[in-house]
XYZ file of C-alpha atoms in Angstrom:
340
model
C -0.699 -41.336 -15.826
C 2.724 -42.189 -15.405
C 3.544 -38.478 -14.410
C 0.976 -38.273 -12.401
C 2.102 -41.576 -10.268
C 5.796 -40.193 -9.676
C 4.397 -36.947 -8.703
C 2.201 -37.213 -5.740
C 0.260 -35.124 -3.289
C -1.786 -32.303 -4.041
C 0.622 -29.527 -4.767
C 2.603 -31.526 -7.081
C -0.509 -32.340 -9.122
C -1.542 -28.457 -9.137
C 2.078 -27.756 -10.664
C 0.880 -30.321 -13.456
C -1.600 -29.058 -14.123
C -0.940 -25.365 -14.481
C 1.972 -27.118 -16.897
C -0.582 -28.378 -18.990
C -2.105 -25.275 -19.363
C 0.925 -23.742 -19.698
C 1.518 -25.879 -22.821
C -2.021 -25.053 -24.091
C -1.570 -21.151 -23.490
C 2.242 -20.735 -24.145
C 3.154 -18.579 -26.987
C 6.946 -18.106 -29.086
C 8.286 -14.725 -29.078
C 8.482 -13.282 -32.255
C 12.970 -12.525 -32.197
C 15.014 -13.563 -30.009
C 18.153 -11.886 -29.540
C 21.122 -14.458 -28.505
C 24.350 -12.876 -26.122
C 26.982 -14.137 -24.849
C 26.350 -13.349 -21.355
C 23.494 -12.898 -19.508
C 21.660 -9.170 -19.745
C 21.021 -8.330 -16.070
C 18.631 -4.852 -16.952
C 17.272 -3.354 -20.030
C 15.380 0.032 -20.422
C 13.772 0.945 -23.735
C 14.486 4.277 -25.523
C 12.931 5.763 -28.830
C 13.650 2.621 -31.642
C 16.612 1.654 -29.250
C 16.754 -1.157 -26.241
C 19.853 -0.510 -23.589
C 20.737 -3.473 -22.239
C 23.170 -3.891 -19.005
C 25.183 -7.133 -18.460
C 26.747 -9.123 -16.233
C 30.471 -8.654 -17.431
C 29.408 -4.837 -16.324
C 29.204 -3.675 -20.734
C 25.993 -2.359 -21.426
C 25.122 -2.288 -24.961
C 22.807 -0.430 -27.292
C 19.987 -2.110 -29.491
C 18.271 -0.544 -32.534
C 15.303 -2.551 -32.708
C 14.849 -2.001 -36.257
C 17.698 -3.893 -37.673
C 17.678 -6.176 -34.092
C 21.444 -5.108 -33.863
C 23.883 -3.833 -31.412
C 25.139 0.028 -32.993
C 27.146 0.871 -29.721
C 28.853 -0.719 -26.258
C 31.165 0.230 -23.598
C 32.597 -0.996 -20.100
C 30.336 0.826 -17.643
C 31.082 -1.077 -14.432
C 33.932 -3.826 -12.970
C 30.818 -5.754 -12.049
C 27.250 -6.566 -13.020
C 24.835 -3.546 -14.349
C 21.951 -3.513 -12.104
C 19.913 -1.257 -13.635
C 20.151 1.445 -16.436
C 17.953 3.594 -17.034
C 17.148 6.199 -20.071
C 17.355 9.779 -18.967
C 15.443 12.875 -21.149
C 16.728 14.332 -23.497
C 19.046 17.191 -22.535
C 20.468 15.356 -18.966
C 22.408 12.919 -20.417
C 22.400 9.440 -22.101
C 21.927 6.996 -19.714
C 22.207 6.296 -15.855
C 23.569 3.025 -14.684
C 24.068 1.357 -11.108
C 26.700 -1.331 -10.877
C 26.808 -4.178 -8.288
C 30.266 -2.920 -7.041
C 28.712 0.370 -5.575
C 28.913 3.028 -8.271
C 26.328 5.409 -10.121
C 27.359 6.677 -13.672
C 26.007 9.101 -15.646
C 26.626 8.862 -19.466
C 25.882 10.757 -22.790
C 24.425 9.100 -25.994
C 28.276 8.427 -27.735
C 28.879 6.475 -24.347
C 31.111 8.896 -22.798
C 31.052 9.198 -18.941
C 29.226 12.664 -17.671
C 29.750 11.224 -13.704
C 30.392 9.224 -11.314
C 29.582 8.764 -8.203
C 30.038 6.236 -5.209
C 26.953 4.783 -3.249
C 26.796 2.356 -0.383
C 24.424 -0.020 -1.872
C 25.544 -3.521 -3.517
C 22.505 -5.213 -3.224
C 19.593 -5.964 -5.550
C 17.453 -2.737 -5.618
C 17.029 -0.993 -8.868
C 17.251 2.466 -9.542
C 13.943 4.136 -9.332
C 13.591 8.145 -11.198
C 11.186 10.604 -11.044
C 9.157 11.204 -14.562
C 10.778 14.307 -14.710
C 14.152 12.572 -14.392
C 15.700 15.076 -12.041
C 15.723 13.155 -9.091
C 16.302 8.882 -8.465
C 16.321 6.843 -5.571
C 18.037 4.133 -4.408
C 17.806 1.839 -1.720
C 21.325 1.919 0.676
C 22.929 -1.137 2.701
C 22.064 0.905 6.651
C 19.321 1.198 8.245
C 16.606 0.579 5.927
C 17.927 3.777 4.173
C 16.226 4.923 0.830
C 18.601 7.539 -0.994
C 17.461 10.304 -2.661
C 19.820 11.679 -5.061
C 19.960 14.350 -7.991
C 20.547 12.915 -11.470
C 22.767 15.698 -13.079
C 25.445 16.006 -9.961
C 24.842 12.344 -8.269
C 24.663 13.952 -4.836
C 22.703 12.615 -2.397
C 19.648 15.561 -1.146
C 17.902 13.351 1.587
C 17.127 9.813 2.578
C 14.111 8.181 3.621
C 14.117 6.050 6.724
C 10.735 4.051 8.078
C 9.592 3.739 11.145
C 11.171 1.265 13.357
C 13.707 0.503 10.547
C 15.359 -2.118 13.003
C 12.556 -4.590 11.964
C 12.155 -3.672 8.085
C 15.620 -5.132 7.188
C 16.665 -4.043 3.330
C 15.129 -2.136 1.195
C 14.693 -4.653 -1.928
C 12.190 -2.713 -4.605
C 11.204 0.783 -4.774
C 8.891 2.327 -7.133
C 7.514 5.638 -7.964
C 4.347 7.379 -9.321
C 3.717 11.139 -9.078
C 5.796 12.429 -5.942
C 5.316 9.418 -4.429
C 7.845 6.620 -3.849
C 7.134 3.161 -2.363
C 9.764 0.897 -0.794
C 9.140 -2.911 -0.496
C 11.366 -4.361 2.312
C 12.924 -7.607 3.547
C 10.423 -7.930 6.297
C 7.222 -8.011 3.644
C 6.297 -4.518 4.098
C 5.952 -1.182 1.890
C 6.137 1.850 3.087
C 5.098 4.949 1.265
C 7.005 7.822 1.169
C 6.581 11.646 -0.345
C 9.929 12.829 -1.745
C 8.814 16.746 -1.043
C 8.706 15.612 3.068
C 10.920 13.106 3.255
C 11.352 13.152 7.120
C 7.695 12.011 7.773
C 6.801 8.354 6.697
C 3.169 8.482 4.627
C 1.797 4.781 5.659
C 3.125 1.257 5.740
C 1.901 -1.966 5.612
C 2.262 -5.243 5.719
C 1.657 -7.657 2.510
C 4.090 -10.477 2.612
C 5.849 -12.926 5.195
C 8.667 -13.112 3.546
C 10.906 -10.603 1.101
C 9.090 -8.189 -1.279
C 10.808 -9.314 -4.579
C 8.672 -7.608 -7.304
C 7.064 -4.575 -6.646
C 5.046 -2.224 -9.260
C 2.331 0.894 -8.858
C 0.104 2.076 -11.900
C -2.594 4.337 -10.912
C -4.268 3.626 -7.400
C -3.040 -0.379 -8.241
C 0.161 -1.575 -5.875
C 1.186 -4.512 -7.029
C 3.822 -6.801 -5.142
C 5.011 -10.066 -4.772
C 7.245 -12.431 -2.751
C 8.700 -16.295 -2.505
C 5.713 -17.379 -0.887
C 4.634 -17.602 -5.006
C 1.619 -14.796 -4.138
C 0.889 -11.731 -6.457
C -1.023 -9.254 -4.216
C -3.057 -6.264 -5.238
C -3.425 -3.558 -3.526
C -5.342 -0.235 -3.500
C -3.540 3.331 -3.069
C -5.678 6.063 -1.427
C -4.027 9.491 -1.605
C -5.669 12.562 -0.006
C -6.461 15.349 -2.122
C -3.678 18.310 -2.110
C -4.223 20.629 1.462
C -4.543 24.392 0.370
C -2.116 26.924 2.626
C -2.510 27.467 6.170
C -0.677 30.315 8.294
C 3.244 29.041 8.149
C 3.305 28.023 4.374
C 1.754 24.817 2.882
C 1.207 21.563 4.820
C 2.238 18.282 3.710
C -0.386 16.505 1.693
C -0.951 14.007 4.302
C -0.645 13.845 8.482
C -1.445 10.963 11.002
C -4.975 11.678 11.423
C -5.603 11.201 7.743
C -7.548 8.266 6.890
C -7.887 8.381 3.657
C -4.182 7.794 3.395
C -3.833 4.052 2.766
C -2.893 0.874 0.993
C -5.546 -2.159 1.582
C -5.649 -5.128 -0.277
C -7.731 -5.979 -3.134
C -7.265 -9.715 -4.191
C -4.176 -12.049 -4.739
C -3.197 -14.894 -7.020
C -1.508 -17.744 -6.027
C 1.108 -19.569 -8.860
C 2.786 -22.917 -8.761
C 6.075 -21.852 -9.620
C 9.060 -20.557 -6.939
C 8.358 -16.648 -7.506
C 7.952 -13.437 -9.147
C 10.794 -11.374 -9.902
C 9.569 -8.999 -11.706
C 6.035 -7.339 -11.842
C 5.354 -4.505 -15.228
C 2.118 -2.975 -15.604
C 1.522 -2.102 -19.184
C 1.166 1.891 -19.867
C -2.642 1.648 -20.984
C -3.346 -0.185 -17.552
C -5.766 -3.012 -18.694
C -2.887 -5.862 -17.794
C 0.247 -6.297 -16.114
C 2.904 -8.926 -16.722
C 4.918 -10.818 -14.110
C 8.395 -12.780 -15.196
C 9.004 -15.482 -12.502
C 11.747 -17.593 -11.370
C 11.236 -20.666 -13.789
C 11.313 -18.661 -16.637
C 7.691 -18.116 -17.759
C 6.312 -14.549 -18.627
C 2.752 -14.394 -17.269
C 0.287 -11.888 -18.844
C -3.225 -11.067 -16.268
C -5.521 -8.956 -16.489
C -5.160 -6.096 -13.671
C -9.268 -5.644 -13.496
C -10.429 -9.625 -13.119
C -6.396 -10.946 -11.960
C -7.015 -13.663 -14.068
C -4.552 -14.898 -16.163
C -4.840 -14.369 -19.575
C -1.504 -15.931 -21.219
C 1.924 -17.486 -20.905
C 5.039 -16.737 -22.903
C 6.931 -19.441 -23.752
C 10.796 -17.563 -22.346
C 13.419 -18.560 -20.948
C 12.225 -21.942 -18.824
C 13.740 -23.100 -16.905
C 15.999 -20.078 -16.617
C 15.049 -16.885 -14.161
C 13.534 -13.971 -15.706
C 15.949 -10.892 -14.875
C 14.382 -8.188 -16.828
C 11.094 -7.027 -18.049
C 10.409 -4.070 -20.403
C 6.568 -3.626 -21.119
C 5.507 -0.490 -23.200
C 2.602 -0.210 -26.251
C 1.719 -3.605 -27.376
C 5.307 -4.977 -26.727
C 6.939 -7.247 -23.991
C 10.543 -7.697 -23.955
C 12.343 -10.424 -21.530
C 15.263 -11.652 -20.795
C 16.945 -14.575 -18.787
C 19.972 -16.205 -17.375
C 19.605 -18.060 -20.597
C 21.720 -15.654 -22.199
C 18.175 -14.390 -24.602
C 16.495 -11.500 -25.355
C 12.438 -12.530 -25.928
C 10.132 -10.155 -27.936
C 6.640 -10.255 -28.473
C 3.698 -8.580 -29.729
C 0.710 -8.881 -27.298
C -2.829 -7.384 -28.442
């Protein structure tokens, strides 16, 4: 009663409640992992997590023994995202906040570098055959395309009136498709085999889109304004060849191209930083600004638990693969659970 009387009005009292639940529901990860400073990307490899931090070492987990076997100095500043390359290209590709790309072999030796002109927050997004990544650039609304074994830009993406998208802050990628979630609330699609024709855009959010995440025909995205929105992806079928060689697989009159919206939860905490889907599709995880991990179900939205993380800390990672979740925070910790 007395928590209820210092917090008035009716959003307050929503907050306490969803605490409540959050108390019933809240679950303790089963390691923790405890740096010294804070991990700012992970990416999961076979038995191993690669973590990237904010001193600009990234380090190399076996998961095993819960252990670091290996570290270097990849960047001056923060890792902003690292990512696990196939076997055969290389070890590892990392983007560091003061504008550089890196490619790197298993023992930690640099392969490459290469300069970009992006310092912001967007990740590093790859193709599943790891040949090609994308990254969003500080111009224009620019999204860089960019080969993985020579870090030389091919292309970039541009939407339409680009004046009025502002930043590119998330991309994402599934199939030949990449999706861009910008500054101005909207995603546009793009298809990296055309990339001077835009596919569709639309737009989901007021404000920034600062989580952004595509499993099957499911977009999911989410912004400040403390909203999870799903969307559905319609694709048209592949066009066969006409008389001057094959035709891209969509054009303006297409209306089957598309991304409408589906359904949207609305949480009582700041925001969603980062949105995972897990690989067998039946829920998707969201780690949020006050430090909770949030488990829904992607069929019904509802949610089904909350991981007790990193509160009140920001999530700044998420790994989700199998029955696993890994987090981590500006709490310095590495969270890991088993979800069933």
């Amino acid at each position: 009663t007395g928590l209820r009387t210092t917090l008035p009005g009716r959003f307050k009292l929503s907050y306490y409640n969803e605490y409540k639940s959050y108390l019933r529901m809240s679950v303790a990860p089963d390691y923790v992992l405890r740096c010294q400073e804070i991990c700012t990307s992970m990416e999961r490899d076979t038995g191993h997590l690669v973590a990237g931090f904010e001193s600009g070492q990234l380090r190399v987990y076996d998961t095993s023994i819960m252990r670091p076997t290996a570290s270097w100095q990849c960047h001056s500043q923060q890792v902003l995202s690292v990512r696990c390359l196939a076997s055969g290209m290389g070890g590892f590709l990392t983007q560091g906040r003061e504008g550089q790309l890196a490619l790197w072999d298993p023992r930690g030796t640099v392969v490459r570098r290469g300069p970009v002109s992006s310092t912001g927050f967007c990740r590093v997004s790859l193709l599943a055959d790891h040949k090609r990544c994308f990254l969003a650039l500080d111009e224009n609304s620019k999204v860089s395309c960019r080969e993985v074994a020579t870090l030389q830009e091919l292309f970039f993406f541009q939407p339409k009136d680009f004046n009025k998208k502002g930043i590119c802050w998330n991309t994402a990628v599934q199939g030949d498709f990449v999706y861009a979630g910008y500054e101005s609330g909207h995603v546009v699609l793009f298809d990296h085999r055309y990339p001077k024709q835009q596919v569709c855009e639309v737009k989901l959010h007021d404000d920034i889109i600062s989580a952004l995440d595509v499993s099957g025909d499911t977009l999911l995205t989410s912004s400040p304004d403390s909203r999870i929105i799903a969307s559905h992806v319609s694709l048209p079928p592949e066009k066969e060849e006409e008389t001057n060689g094959p035709r891209p697989r969509f054009s303006v009159s297409d209306q089957v191209v598309g991304i409408t919206v589906k359904g949207e939860i609305t949480l009582e905490c700041r925001s969603v930083g980062h949105l995972r889907t897990r690989p067998d599709g039946r829920l998707f995880v969201a780690g949020c600004w006050d430090g909770g991990v949030r488990l829904f179900s992607r069929k019904s939205r509802k949610l089904l638990a909350m991981l007790r993380a990193h509160d009140p800390e920001t999530v700044t990672d998420l790994v989700v693969y199998d029955n696993h979740i890994i987090s981590t925070g500006r709490d310095k910790r590495i969270a890991f659970w088993t979800v069933y």
